[in-house]
PDB file of C-alpha atoms in Angstrom:
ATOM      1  CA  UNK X1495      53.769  -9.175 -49.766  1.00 54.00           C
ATOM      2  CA  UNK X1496      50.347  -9.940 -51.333  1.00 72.00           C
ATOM      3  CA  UNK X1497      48.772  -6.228 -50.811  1.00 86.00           C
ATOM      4  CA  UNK X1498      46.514  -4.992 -48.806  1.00 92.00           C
ATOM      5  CA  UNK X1499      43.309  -7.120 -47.226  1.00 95.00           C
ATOM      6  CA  UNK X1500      40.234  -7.285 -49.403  1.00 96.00           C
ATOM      7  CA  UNK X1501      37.604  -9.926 -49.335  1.00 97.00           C
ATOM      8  CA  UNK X1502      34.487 -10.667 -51.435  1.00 96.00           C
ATOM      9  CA  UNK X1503      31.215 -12.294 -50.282  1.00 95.00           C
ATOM     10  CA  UNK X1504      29.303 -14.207 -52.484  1.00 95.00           C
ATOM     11  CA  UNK X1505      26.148 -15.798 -50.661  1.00 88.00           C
ATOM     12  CA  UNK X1506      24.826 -18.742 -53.050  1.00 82.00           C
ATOM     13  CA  UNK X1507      22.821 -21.826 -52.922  1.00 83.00           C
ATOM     14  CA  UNK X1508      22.574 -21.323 -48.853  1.00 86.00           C
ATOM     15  CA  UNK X1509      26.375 -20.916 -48.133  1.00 93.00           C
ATOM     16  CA  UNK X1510      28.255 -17.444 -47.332  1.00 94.00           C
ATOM     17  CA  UNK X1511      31.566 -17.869 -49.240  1.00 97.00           C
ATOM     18  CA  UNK X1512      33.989 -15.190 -48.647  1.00 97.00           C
ATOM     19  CA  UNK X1513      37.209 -15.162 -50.682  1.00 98.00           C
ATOM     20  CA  UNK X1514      40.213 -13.140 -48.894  1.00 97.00           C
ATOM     21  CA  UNK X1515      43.055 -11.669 -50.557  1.00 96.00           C
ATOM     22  CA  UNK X1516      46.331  -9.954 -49.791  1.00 96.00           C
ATOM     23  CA  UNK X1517      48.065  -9.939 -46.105  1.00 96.00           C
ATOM     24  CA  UNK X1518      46.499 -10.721 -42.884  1.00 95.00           C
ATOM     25  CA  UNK X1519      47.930  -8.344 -40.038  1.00 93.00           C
ATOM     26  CA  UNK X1520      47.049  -7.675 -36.961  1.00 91.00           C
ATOM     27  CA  UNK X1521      45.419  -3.969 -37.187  1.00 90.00           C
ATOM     28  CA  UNK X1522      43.284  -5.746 -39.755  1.00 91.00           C
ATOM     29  CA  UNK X1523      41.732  -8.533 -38.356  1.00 93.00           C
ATOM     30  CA  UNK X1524      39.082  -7.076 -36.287  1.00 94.00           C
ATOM     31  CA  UNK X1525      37.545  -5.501 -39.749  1.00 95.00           C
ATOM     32  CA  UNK X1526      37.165  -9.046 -41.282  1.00 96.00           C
ATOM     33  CA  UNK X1527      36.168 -10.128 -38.205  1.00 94.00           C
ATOM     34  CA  UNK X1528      33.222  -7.863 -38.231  1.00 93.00           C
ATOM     35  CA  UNK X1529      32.620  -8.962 -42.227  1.00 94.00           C
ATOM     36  CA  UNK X1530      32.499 -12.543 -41.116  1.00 95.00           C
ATOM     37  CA  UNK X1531      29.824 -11.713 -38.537  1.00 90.00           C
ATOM     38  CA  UNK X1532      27.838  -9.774 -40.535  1.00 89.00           C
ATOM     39  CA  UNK X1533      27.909 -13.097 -42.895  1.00 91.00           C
ATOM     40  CA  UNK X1534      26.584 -14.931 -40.010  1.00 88.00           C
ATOM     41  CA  UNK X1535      23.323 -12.374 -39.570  1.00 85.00           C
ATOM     42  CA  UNK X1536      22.540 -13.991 -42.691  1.00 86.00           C
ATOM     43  CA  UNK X1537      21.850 -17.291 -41.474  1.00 83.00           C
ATOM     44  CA  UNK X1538      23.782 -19.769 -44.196  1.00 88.00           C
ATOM     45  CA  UNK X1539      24.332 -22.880 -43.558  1.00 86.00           C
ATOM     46  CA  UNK X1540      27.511 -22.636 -43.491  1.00 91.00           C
ATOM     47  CA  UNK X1541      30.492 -19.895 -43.741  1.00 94.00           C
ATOM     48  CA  UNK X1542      33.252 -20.975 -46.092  1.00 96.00           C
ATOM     49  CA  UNK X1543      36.506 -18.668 -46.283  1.00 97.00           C
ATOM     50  CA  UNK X1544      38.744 -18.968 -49.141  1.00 98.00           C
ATOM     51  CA  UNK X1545      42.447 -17.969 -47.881  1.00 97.00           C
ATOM     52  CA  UNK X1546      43.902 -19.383 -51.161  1.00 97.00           C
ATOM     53  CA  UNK X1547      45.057 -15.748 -51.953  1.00 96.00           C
ATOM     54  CA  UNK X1548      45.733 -14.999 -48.344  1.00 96.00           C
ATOM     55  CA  UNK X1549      49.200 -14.482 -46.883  1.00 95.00           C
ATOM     56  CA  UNK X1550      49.656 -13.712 -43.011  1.00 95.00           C
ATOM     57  CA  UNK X1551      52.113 -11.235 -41.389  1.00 93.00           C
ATOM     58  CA  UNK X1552      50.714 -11.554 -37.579  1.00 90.00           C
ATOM     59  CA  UNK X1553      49.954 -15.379 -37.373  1.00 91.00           C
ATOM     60  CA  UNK X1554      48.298 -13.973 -33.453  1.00 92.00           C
ATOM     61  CA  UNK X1555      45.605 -12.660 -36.346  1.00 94.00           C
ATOM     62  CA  UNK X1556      44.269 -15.701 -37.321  1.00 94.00           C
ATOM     63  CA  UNK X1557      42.808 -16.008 -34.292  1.00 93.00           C
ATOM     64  CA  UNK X1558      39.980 -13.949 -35.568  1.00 94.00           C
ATOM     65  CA  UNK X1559      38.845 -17.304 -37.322  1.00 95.00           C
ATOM     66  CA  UNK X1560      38.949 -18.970 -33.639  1.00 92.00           C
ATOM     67  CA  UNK X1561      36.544 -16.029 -32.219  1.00 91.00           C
ATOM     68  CA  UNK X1562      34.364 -16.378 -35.426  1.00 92.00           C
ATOM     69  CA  UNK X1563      33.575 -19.821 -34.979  1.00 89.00           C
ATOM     70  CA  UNK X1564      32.698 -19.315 -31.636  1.00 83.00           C
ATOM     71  CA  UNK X1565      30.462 -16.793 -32.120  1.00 80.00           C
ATOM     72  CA  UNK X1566      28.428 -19.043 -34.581  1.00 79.00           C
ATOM     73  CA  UNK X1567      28.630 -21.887 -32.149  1.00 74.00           C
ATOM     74  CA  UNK X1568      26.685 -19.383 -29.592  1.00 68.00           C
ATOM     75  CA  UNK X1569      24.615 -18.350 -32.168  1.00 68.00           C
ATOM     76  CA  UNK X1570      23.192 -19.082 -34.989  1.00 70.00           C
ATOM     77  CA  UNK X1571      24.992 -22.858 -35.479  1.00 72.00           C
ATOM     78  CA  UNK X1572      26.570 -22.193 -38.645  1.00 84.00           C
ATOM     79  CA  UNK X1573      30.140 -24.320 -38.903  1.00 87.00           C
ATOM     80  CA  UNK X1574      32.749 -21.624 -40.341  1.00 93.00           C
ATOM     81  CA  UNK X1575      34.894 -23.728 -42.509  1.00 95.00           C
ATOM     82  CA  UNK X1576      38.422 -22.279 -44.112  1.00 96.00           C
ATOM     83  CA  UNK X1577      39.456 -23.637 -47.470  1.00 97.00           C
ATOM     84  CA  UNK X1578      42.438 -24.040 -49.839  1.00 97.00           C
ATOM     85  CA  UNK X1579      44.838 -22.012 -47.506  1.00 96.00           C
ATOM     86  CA  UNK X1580      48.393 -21.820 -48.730  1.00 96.00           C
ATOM     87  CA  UNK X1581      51.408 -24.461 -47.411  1.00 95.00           C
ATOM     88  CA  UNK X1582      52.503 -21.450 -44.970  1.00 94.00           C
ATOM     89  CA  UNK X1583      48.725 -20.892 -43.520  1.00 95.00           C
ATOM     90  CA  UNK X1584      47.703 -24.260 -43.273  1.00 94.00           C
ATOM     91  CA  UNK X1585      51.213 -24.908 -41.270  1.00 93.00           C
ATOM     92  CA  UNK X1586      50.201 -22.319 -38.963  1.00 93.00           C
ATOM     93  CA  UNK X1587      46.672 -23.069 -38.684  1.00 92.00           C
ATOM     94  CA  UNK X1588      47.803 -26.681 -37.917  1.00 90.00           C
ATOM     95  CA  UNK X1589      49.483 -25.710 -34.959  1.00 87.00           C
ATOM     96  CA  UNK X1590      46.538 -24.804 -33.738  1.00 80.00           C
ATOM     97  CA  UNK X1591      47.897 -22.208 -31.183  1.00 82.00           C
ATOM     98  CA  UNK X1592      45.129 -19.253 -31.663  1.00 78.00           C
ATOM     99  CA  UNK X1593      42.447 -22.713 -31.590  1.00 79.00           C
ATOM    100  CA  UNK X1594      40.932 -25.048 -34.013  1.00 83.00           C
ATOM    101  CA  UNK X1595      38.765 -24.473 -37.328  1.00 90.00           C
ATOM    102  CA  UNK X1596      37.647 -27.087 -39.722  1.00 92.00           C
ATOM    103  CA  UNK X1597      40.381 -26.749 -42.937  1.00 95.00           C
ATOM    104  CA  UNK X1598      39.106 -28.470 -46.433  1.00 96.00           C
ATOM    105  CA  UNK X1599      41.700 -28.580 -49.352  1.00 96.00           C
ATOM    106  CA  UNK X1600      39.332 -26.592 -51.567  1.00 96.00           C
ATOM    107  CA  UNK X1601      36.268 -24.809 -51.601  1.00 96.00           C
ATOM    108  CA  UNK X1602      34.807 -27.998 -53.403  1.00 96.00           C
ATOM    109  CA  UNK X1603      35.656 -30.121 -50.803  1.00 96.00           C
ATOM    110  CA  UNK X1604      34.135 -28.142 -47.962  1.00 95.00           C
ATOM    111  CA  UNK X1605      30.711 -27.263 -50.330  1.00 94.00           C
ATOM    112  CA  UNK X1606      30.989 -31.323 -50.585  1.00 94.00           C
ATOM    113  CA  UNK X1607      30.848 -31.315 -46.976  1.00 93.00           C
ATOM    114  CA  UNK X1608      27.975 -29.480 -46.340  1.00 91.00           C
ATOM    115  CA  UNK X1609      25.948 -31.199 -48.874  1.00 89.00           C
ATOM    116  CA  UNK X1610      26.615 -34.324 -47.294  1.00 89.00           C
ATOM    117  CA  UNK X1611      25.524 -33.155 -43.869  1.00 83.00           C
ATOM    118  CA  UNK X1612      29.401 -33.612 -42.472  1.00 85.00           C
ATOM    119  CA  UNK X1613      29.486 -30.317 -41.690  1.00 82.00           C
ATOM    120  CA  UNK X1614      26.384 -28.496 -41.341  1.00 72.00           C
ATOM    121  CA  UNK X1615      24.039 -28.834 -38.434  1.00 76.00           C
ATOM    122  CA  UNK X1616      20.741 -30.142 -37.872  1.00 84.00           C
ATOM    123  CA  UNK X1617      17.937 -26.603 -38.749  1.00 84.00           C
ATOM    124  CA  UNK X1618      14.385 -26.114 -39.842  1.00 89.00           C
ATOM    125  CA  UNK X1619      13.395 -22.896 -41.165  1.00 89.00           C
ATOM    126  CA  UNK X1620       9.938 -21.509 -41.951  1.00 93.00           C
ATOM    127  CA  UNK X1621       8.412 -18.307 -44.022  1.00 93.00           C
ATOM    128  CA  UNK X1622       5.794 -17.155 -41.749  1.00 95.00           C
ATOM    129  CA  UNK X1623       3.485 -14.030 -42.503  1.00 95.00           C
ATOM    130  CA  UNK X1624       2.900 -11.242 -40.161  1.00 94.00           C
ATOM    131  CA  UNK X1625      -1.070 -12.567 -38.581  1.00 93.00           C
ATOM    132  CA  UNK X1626      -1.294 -13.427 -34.973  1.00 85.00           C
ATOM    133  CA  UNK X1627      -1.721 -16.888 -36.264  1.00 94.00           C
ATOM    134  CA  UNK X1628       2.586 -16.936 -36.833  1.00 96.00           C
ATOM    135  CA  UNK X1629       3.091 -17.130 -33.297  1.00 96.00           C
ATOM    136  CA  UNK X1630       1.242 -20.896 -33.156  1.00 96.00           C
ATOM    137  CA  UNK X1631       2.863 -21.620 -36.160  1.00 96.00           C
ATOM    138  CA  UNK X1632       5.741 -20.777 -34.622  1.00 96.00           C
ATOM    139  CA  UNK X1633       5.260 -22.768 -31.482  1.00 96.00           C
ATOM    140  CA  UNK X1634       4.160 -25.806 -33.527  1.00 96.00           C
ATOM    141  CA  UNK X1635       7.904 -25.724 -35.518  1.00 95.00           C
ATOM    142  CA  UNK X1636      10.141 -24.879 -32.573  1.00 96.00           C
ATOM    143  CA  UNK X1637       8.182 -28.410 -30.402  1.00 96.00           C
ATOM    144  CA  UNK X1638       8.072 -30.539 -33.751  1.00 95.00           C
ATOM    145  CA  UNK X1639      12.158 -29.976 -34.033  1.00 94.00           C
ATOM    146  CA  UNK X1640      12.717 -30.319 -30.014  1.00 94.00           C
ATOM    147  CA  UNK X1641      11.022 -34.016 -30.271  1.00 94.00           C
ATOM    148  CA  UNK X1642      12.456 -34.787 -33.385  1.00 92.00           C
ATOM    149  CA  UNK X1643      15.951 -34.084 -31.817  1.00 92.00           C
ATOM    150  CA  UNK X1644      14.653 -36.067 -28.237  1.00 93.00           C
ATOM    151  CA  UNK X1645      14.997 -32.728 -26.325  1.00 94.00           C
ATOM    152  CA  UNK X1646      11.092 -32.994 -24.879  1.00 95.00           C
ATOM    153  CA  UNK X1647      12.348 -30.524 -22.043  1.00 95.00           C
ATOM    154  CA  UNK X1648      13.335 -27.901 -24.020  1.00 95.00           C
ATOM    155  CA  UNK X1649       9.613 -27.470 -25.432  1.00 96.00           C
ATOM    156  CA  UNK X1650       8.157 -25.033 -22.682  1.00 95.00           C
ATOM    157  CA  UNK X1651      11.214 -22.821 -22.945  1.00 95.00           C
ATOM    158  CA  UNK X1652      11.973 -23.056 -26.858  1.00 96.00           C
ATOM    159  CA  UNK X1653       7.919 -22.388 -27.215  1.00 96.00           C
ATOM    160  CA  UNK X1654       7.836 -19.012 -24.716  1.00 95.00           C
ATOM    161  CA  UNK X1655      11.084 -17.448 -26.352  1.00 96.00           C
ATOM    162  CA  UNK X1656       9.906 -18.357 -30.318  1.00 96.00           C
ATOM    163  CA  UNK X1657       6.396 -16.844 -29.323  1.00 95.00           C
ATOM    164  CA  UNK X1658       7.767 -13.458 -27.895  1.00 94.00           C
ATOM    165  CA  UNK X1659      10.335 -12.742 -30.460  1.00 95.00           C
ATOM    166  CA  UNK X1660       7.933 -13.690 -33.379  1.00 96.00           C
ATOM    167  CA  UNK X1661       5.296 -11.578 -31.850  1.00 94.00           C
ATOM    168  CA  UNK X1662       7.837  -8.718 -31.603  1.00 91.00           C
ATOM    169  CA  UNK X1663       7.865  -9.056 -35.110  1.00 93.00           C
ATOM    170  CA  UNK X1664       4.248  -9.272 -35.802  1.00 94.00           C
ATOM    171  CA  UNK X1665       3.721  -6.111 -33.737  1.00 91.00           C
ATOM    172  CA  UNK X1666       7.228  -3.884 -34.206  1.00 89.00           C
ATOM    173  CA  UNK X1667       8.276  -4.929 -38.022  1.00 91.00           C
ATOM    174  CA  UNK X1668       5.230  -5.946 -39.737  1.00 92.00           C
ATOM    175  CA  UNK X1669       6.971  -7.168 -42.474  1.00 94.00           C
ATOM    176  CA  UNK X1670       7.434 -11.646 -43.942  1.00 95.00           C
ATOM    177  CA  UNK X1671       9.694 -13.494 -41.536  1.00 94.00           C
ATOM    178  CA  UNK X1672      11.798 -15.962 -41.235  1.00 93.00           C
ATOM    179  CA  UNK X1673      11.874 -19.025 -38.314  1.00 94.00           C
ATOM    180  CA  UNK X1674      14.764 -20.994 -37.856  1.00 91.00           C
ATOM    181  CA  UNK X1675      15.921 -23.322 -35.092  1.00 93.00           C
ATOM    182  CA  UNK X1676      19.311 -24.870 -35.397  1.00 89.00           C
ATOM    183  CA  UNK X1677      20.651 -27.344 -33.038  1.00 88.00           C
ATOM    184  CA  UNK X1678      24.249 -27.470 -32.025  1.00 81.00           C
ATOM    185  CA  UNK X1679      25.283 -29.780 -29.424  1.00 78.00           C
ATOM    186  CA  UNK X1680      23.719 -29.508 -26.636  1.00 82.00           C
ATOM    187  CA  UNK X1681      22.510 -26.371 -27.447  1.00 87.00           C
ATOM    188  CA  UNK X1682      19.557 -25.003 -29.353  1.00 92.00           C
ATOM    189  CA  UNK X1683      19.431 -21.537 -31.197  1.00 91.00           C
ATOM    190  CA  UNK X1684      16.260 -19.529 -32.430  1.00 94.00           C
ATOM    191  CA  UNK X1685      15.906 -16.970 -34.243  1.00 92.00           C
ATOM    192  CA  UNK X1686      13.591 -14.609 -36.363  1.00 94.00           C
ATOM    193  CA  UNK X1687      14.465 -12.581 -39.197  1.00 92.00           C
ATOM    194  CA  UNK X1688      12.630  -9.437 -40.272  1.00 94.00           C
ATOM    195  CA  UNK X1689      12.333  -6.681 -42.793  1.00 93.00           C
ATOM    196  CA  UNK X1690      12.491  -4.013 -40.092  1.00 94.00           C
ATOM    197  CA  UNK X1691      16.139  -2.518 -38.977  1.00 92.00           C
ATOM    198  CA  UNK X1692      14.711  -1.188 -35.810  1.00 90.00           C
ATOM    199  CA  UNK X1693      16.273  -3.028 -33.341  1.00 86.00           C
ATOM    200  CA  UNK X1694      14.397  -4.877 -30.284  1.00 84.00           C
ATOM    201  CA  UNK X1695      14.578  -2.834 -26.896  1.00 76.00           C
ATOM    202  CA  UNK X1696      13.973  -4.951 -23.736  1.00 71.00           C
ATOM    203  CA  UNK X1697      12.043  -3.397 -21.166  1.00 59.00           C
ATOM    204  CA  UNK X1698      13.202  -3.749 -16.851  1.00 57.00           C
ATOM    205  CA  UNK X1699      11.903  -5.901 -14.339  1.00 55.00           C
ATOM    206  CA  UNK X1700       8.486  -4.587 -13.085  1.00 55.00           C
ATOM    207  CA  UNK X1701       8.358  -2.025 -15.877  1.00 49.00           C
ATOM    208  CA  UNK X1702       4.470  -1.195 -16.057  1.00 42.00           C
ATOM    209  CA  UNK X1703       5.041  -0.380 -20.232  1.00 48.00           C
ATOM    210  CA  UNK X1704       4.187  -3.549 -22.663  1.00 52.00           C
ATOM    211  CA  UNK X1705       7.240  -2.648 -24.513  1.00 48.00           C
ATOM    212  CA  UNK X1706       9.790  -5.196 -24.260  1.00 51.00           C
ATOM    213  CA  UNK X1707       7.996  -6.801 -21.414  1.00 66.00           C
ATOM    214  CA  UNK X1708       8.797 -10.531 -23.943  1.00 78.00           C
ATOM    215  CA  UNK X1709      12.065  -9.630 -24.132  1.00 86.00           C
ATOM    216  CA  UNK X1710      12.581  -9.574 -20.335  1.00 88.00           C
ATOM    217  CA  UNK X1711      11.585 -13.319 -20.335  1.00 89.00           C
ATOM    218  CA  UNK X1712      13.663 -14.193 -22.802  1.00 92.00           C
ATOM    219  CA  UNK X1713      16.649 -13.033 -21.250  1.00 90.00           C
ATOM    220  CA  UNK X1714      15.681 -14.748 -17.998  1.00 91.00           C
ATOM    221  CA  UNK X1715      15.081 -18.138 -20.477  1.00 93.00           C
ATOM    222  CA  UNK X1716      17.871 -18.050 -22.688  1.00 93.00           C
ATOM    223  CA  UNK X1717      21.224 -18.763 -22.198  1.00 92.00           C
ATOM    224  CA  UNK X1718      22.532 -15.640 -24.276  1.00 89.00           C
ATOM    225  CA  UNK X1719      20.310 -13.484 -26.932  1.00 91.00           C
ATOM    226  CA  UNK X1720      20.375 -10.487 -28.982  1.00 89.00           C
ATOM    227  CA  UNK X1721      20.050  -8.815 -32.229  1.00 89.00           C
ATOM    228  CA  UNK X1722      22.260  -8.438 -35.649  1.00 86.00           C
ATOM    229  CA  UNK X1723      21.553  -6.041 -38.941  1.00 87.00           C
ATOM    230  CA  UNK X1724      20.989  -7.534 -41.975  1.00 86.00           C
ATOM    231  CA  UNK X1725      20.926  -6.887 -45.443  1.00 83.00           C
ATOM    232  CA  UNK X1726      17.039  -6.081 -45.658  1.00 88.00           C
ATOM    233  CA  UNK X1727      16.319  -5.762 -41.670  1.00 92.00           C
ATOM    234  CA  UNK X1728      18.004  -7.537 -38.557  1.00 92.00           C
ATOM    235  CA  UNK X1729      17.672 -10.866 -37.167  1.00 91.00           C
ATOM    236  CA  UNK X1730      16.926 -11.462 -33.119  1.00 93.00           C
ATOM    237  CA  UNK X1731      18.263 -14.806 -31.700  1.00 91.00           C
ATOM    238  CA  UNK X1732      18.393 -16.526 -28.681  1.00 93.00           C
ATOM    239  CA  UNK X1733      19.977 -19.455 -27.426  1.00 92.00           C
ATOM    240  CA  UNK X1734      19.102 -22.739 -25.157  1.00 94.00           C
ATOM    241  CA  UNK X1735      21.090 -24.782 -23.057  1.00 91.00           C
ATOM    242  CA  UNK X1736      19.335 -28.562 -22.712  1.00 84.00           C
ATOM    243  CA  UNK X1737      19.748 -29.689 -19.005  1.00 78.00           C
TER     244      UNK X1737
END
């Protein structure tokens, strides 16, 4: 056997590679799981897993990779690519039995991918200071990418939900943050990262407090949303559905 699991994360040049080593089982999997998640709160564009050192006891583990990518197809967009896995692991990710994840030879190849815009998705991403004038800023990025990507009818929505969680940040975190709007399909994910790690509360229905009063119509907007830690803060997303 290879050992125990480890893994390393290495975020460079926009990419979250992790590198996994030892032997996959299924008690396990639910810690990397969490590991590749919290890579995902980071907003790359794109997740890269190196299982050249990886051997698997519990092949029903890998489908932690199958739940991963899912995840980042909900939210935030980022492909989750595996790399250089050994002739075992790649036979048994071939069968495709616990689903289907994009395999590259090497971590070259998939890096190649990305570069060339095979793999990643379409995003812009913005800096935006914490002044009442982010929230048009804001509003002007999310309806410049919802044209540019011939979604007109997303505008309205994509505008209401950027302006509430940006001004959640304004108000709550106070601190530089970050815009980005990724488009996936048919789908279309924002989301706004901040400095603070105090995490977004949404208020009820008919609540007569301000707080979380945004939130409430982003939840009836959005097709999912919610928050994840981060390194230096948390990130809150939300995702659209085109009709």
């Amino acid at each position: 056997m290879a050992g125990p699991l480890a893994w390393t994360v290495d975020l460079d040049d926009g990419l979250a590679v992790v590198v996994v080593r030892g032997t996959l089982v299924l008690g396990k999997a639910e810690q990397l799981r969490v590991a590749l998640l919290k890579c995902l709160a980071e907003q790359p564009d794109a997740l890269l897993v190196d299982l050249a050192a990886l051997e698997v006891a519990d092949d029903t583990a890998l489908s932690l990779f199958t739940a991963v990518s899912q995840q980042a197809e909900n939210w935030p967009g980022t492909p989750l690519l595996l790399c250089a896995p050994s002739p075992p692991v790649a036979e048994l990710l071939e069968r495709g039995r616990h689903g289907n994840v994009p395999v590259y030879a090497g971590v070259a190849q998939a890096r190649r991918a990305v570069a060339e815009g095979r793999a990643a998705v379409p995003s812009v991403t913005d800096e935006l200071l914490p002044i009442a004038g982010a929230v048009r800023h804001a509003r002007n990025l999310v309806t410049e990418a919802c044209l540019a990507w011939d979604l007109p009818e997303l505008v309205g929505s994509a505008s209401l939900v950027v302006s509430e969680l940006v001004s959640n940040a304004v108000e709550h975190a106070g601190t530089m943050m970050t815009v980005r709007v990724t488009r996936r399909g048919r789908y279309v994910h924002i989301a706004v990262r901040d400095g603070s790690p105090r995490e977004p509360v949404a208020g009820t229905p008919g609540s007569l407090s301000d707080r979380g009063r945004g939130l409430v119509l982003v939840n009836t907007v959005a097709e999912h949303w919610g928050s994840l830690p981060t390194r230096d803060g948390k990130v809150v997303w939300a995702t659209l559905a085109a009709p």
